[in-house]
PDB file of C-alpha atoms in Angstrom:
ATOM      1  CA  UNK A1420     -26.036  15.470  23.913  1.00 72.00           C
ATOM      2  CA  UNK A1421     -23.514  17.906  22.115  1.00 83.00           C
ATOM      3  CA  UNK A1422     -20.864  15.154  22.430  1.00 84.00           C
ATOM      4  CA  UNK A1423     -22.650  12.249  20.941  1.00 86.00           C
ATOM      5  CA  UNK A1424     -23.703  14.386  18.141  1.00 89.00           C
ATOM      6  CA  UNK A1425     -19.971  15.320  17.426  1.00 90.00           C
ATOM      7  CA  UNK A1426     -19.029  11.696  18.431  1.00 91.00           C
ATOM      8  CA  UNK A1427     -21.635  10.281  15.761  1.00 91.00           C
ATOM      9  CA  UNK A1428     -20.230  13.186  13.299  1.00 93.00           C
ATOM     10  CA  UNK A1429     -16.989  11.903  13.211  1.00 93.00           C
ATOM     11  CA  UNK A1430     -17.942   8.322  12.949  1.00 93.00           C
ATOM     12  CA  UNK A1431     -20.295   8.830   9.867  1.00 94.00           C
ATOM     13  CA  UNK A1432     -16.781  11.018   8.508  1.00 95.00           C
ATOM     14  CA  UNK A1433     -14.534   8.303   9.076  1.00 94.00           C
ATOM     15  CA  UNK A1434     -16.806   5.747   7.683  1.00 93.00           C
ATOM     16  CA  UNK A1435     -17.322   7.860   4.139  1.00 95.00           C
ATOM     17  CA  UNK A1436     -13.383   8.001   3.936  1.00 94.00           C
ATOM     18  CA  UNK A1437     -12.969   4.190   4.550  1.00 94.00           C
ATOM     19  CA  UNK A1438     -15.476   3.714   1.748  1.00 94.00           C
ATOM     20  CA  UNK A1439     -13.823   5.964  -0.568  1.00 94.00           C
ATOM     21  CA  UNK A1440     -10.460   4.252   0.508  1.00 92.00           C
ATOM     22  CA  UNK A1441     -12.381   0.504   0.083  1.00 90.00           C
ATOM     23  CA  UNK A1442     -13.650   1.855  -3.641  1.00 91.00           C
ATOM     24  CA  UNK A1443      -9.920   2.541  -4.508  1.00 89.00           C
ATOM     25  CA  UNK A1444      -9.280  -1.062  -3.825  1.00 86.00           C
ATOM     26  CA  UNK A1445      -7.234  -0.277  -0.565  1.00 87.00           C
ATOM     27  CA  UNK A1446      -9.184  -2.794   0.992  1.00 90.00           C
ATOM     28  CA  UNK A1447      -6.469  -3.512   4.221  1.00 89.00           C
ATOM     29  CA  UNK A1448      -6.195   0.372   4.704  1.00 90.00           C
ATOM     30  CA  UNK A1449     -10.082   0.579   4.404  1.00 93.00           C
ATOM     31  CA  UNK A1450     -10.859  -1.812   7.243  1.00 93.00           C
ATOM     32  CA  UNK A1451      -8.132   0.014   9.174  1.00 93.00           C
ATOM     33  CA  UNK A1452      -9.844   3.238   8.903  1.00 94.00           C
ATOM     34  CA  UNK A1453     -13.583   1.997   9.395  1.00 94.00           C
ATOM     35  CA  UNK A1454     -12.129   0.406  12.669  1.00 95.00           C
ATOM     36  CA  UNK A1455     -10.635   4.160  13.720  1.00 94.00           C
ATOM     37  CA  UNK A1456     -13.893   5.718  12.592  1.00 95.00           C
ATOM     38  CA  UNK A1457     -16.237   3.240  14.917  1.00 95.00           C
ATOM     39  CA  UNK A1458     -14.013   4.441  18.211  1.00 95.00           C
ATOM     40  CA  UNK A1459     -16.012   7.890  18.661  1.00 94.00           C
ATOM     41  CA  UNK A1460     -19.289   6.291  18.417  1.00 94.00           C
ATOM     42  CA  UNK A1461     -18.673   3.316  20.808  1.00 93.00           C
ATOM     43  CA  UNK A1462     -17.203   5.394  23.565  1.00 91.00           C
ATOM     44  CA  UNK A1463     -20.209   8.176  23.438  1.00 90.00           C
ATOM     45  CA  UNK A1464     -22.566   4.611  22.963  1.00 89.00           C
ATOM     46  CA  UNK A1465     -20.481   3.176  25.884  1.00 87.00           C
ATOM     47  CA  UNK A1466     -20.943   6.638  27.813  1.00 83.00           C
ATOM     48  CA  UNK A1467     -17.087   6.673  28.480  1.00 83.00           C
ATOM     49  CA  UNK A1468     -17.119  10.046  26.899  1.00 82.00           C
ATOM     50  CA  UNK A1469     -18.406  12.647  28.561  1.00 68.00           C
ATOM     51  CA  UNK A1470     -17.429  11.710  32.424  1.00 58.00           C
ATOM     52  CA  UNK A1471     -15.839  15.094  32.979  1.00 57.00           C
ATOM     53  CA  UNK A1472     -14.417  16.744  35.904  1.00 50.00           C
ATOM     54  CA  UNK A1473     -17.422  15.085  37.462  1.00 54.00           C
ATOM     55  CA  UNK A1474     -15.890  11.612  38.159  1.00 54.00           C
ATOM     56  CA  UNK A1475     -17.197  10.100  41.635  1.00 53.00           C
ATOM     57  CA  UNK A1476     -20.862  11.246  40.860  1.00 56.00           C
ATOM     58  CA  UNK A1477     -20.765  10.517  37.211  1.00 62.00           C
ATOM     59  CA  UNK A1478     -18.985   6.915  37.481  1.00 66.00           C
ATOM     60  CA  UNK A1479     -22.046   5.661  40.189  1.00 67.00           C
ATOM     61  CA  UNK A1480     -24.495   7.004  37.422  1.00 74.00           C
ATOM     62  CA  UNK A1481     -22.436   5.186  34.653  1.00 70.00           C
ATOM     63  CA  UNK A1482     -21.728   1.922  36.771  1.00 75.00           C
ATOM     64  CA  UNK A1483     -25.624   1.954  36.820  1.00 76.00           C
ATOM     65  CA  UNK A1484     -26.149   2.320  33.412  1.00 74.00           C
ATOM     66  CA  UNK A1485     -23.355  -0.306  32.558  1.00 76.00           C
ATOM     67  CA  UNK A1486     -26.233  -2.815  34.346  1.00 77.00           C
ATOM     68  CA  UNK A1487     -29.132  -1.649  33.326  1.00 81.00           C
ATOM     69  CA  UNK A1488     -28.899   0.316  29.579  1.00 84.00           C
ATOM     70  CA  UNK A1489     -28.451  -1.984  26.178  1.00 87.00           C
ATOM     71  CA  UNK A1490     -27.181   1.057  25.062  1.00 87.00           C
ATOM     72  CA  UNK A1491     -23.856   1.038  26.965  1.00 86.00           C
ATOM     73  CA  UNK A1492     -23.460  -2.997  26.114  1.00 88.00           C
ATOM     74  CA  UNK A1493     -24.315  -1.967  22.426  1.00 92.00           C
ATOM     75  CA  UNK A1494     -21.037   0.496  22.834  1.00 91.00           C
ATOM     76  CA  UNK A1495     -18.820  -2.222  24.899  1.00 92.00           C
ATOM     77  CA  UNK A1496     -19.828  -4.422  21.357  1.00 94.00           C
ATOM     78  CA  UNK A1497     -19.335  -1.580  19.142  1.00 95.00           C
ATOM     79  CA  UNK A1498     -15.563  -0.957  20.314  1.00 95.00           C
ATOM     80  CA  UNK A1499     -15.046  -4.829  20.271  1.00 96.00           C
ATOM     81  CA  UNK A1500     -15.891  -4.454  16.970  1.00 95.00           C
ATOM     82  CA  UNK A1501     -13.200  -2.041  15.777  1.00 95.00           C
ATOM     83  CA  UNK A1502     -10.485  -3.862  17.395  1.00 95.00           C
ATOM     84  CA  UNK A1503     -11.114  -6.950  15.733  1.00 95.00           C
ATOM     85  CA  UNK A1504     -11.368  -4.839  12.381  1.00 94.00           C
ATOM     86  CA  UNK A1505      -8.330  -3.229  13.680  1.00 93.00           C
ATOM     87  CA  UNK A1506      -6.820  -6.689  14.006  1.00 94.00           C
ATOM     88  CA  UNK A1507      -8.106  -8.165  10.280  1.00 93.00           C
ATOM     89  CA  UNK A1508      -6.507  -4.945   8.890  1.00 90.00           C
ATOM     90  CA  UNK A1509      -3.197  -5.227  10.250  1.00 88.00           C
ATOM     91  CA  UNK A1510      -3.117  -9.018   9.566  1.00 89.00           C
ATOM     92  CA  UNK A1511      -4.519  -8.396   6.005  1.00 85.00           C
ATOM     93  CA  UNK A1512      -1.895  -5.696   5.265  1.00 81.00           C
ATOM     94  CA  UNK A1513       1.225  -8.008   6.553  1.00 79.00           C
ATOM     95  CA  UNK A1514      -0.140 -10.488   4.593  1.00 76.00           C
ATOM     96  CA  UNK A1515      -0.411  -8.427   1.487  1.00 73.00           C
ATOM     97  CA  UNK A1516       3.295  -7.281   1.758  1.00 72.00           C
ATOM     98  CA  UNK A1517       4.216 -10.237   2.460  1.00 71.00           C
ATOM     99  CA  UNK A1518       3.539 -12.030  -0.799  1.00 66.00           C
ATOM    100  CA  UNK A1519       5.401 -11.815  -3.824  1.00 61.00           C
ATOM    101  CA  UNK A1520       3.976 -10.318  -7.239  1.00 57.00           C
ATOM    102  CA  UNK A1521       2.885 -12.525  -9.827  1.00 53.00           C
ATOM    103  CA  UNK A1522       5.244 -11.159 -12.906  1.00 49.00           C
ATOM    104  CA  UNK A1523       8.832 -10.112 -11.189  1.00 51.00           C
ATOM    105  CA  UNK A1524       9.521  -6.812 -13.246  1.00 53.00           C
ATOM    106  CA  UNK A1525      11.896  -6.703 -16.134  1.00 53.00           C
ATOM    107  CA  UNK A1526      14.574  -4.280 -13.715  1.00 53.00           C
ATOM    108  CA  UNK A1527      14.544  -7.292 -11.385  1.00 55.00           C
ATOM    109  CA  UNK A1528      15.106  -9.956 -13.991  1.00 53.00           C
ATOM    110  CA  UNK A1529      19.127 -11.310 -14.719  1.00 55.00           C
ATOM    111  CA  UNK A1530      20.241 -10.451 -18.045  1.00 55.00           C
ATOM    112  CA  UNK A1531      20.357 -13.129 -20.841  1.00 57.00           C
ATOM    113  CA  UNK A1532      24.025 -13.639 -20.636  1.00 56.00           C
ATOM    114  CA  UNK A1533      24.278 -13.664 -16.515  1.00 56.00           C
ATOM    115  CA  UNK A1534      24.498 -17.387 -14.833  1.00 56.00           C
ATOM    116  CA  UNK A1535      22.173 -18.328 -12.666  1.00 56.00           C
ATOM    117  CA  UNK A1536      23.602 -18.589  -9.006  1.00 57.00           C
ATOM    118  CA  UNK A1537      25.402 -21.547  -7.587  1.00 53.00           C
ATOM    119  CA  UNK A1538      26.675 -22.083 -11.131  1.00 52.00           C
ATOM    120  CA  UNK A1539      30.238 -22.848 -11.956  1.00 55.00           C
ATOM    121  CA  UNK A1540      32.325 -20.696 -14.370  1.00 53.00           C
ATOM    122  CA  UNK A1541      32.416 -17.634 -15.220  1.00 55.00           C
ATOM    123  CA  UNK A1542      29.746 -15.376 -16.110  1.00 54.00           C
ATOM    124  CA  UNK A1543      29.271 -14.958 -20.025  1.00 53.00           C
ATOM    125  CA  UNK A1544      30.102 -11.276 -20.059  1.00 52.00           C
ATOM    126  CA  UNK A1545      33.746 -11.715 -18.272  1.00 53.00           C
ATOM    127  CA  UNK A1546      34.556 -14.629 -21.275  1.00 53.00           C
ATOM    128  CA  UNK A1547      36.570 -13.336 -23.979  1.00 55.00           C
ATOM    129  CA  UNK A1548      35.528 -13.568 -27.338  1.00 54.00           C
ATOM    130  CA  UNK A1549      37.558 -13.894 -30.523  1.00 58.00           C
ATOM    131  CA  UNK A1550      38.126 -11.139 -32.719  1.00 56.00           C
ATOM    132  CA  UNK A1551      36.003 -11.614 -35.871  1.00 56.00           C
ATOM    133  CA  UNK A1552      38.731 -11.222 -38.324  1.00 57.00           C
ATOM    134  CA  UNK A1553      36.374 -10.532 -41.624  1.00 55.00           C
ATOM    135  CA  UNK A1554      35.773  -7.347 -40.390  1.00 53.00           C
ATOM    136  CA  UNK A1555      38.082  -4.198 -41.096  1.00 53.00           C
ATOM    137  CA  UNK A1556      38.926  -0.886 -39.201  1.00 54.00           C
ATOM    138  CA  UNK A1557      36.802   0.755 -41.568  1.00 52.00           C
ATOM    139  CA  UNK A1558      33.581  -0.701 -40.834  1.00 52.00           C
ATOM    140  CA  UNK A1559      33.979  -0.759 -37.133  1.00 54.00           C
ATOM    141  CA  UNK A1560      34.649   2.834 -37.153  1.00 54.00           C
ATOM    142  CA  UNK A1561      31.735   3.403 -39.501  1.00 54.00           C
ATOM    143  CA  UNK A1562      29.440   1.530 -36.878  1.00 56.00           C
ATOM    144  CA  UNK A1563      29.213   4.710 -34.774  1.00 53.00           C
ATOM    145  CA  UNK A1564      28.778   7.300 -37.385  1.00 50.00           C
ATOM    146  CA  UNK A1565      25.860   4.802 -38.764  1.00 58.00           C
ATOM    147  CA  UNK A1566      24.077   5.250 -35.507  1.00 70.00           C
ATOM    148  CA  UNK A1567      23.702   9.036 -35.147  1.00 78.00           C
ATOM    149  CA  UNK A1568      22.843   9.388 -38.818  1.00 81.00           C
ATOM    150  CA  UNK A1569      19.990   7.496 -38.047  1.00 82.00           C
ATOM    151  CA  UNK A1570      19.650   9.948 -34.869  1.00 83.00           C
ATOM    152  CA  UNK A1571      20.424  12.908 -36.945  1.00 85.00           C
ATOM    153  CA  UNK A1572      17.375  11.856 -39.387  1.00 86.00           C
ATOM    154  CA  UNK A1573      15.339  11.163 -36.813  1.00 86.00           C
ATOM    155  CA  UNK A1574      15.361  14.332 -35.408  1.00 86.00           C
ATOM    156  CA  UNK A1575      15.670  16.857 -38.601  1.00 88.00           C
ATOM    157  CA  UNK A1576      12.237  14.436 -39.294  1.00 88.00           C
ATOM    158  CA  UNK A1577      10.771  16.256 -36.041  1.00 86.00           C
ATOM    159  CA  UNK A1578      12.477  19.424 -37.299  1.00 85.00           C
ATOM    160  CA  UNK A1579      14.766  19.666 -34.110  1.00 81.00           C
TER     161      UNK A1579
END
């Protein structure tokens, strides 16, 4: 009696946490663990728990009930039950990993000037460009100093 109480216990545990996994949208996990959570119940419901040290006298008394009780075919279907949820889990997961995201993220996307591969040439980046000639040493080494005034205002604006 003890043991199908704890048994049931366990099950109604493992079914709140498969919910609360389901809610987050974890729907492969959540079948998972509602398949996990119905093993307790089906093996007390099967009577499979409980035998004991009491084997040869207990296995003639469950043989009988495997015949006669509902019960212990209820617990055979109960068990069948969590390994085919077992089964659509797995196969729902692999499937889920499987395919490829909608929008590929911008880390994963080639820069403007890369080529795309198989093409011929060499990549924009490794080209050499011409030296712009309308432009003195003066500016380019005012380019620099323009960029951390713009820093420096930035932060005395933030008082750092």
């Amino acid at each position: 009696m003890l043991t199908t109480t704890v048994c049931a216990a366990l099950s109604a545990a493992g079914l709140a946490v498969a919910f609360l996994t389901a809610w987050r949208r974890r729907f492969a996990a959540a079948t998972r663990l509602a398949a996990v959570a119905l093993v307790p119940v089906g093996l007390a419901m099967s009577g499979l728990v409980g035998l004991g040290g009491k084997i040869g006298r207990a296995f003639g008394s469950w043989a009988a009930d495997l015949v006669l009780k509902p019960t212990v075919w209820a617990g055979f279907a109960v068990l069948a039950c969590a390994v085919v949820l077992w089964i659509i889990g797995r196969a729902a997961a692999g499937r889920a990993a499987s395919k490829p995201a909608d929008r590929p993220s911008r880390a994963t996307e080639p820069a403007a000037g890369t080529p795309a591969l198989g093409s011929s040439g060499p990549p924009a980046t490794q080209r050499k460009a011409k030296p712009e000639k309308s432009r003195s040493r003066k500016s380019e080494a005012a380019a620099p100093g323009e960029d951390f005034s713009d820093i420096e205002a930035i932060l005395k604006k933030h008082g750092i």
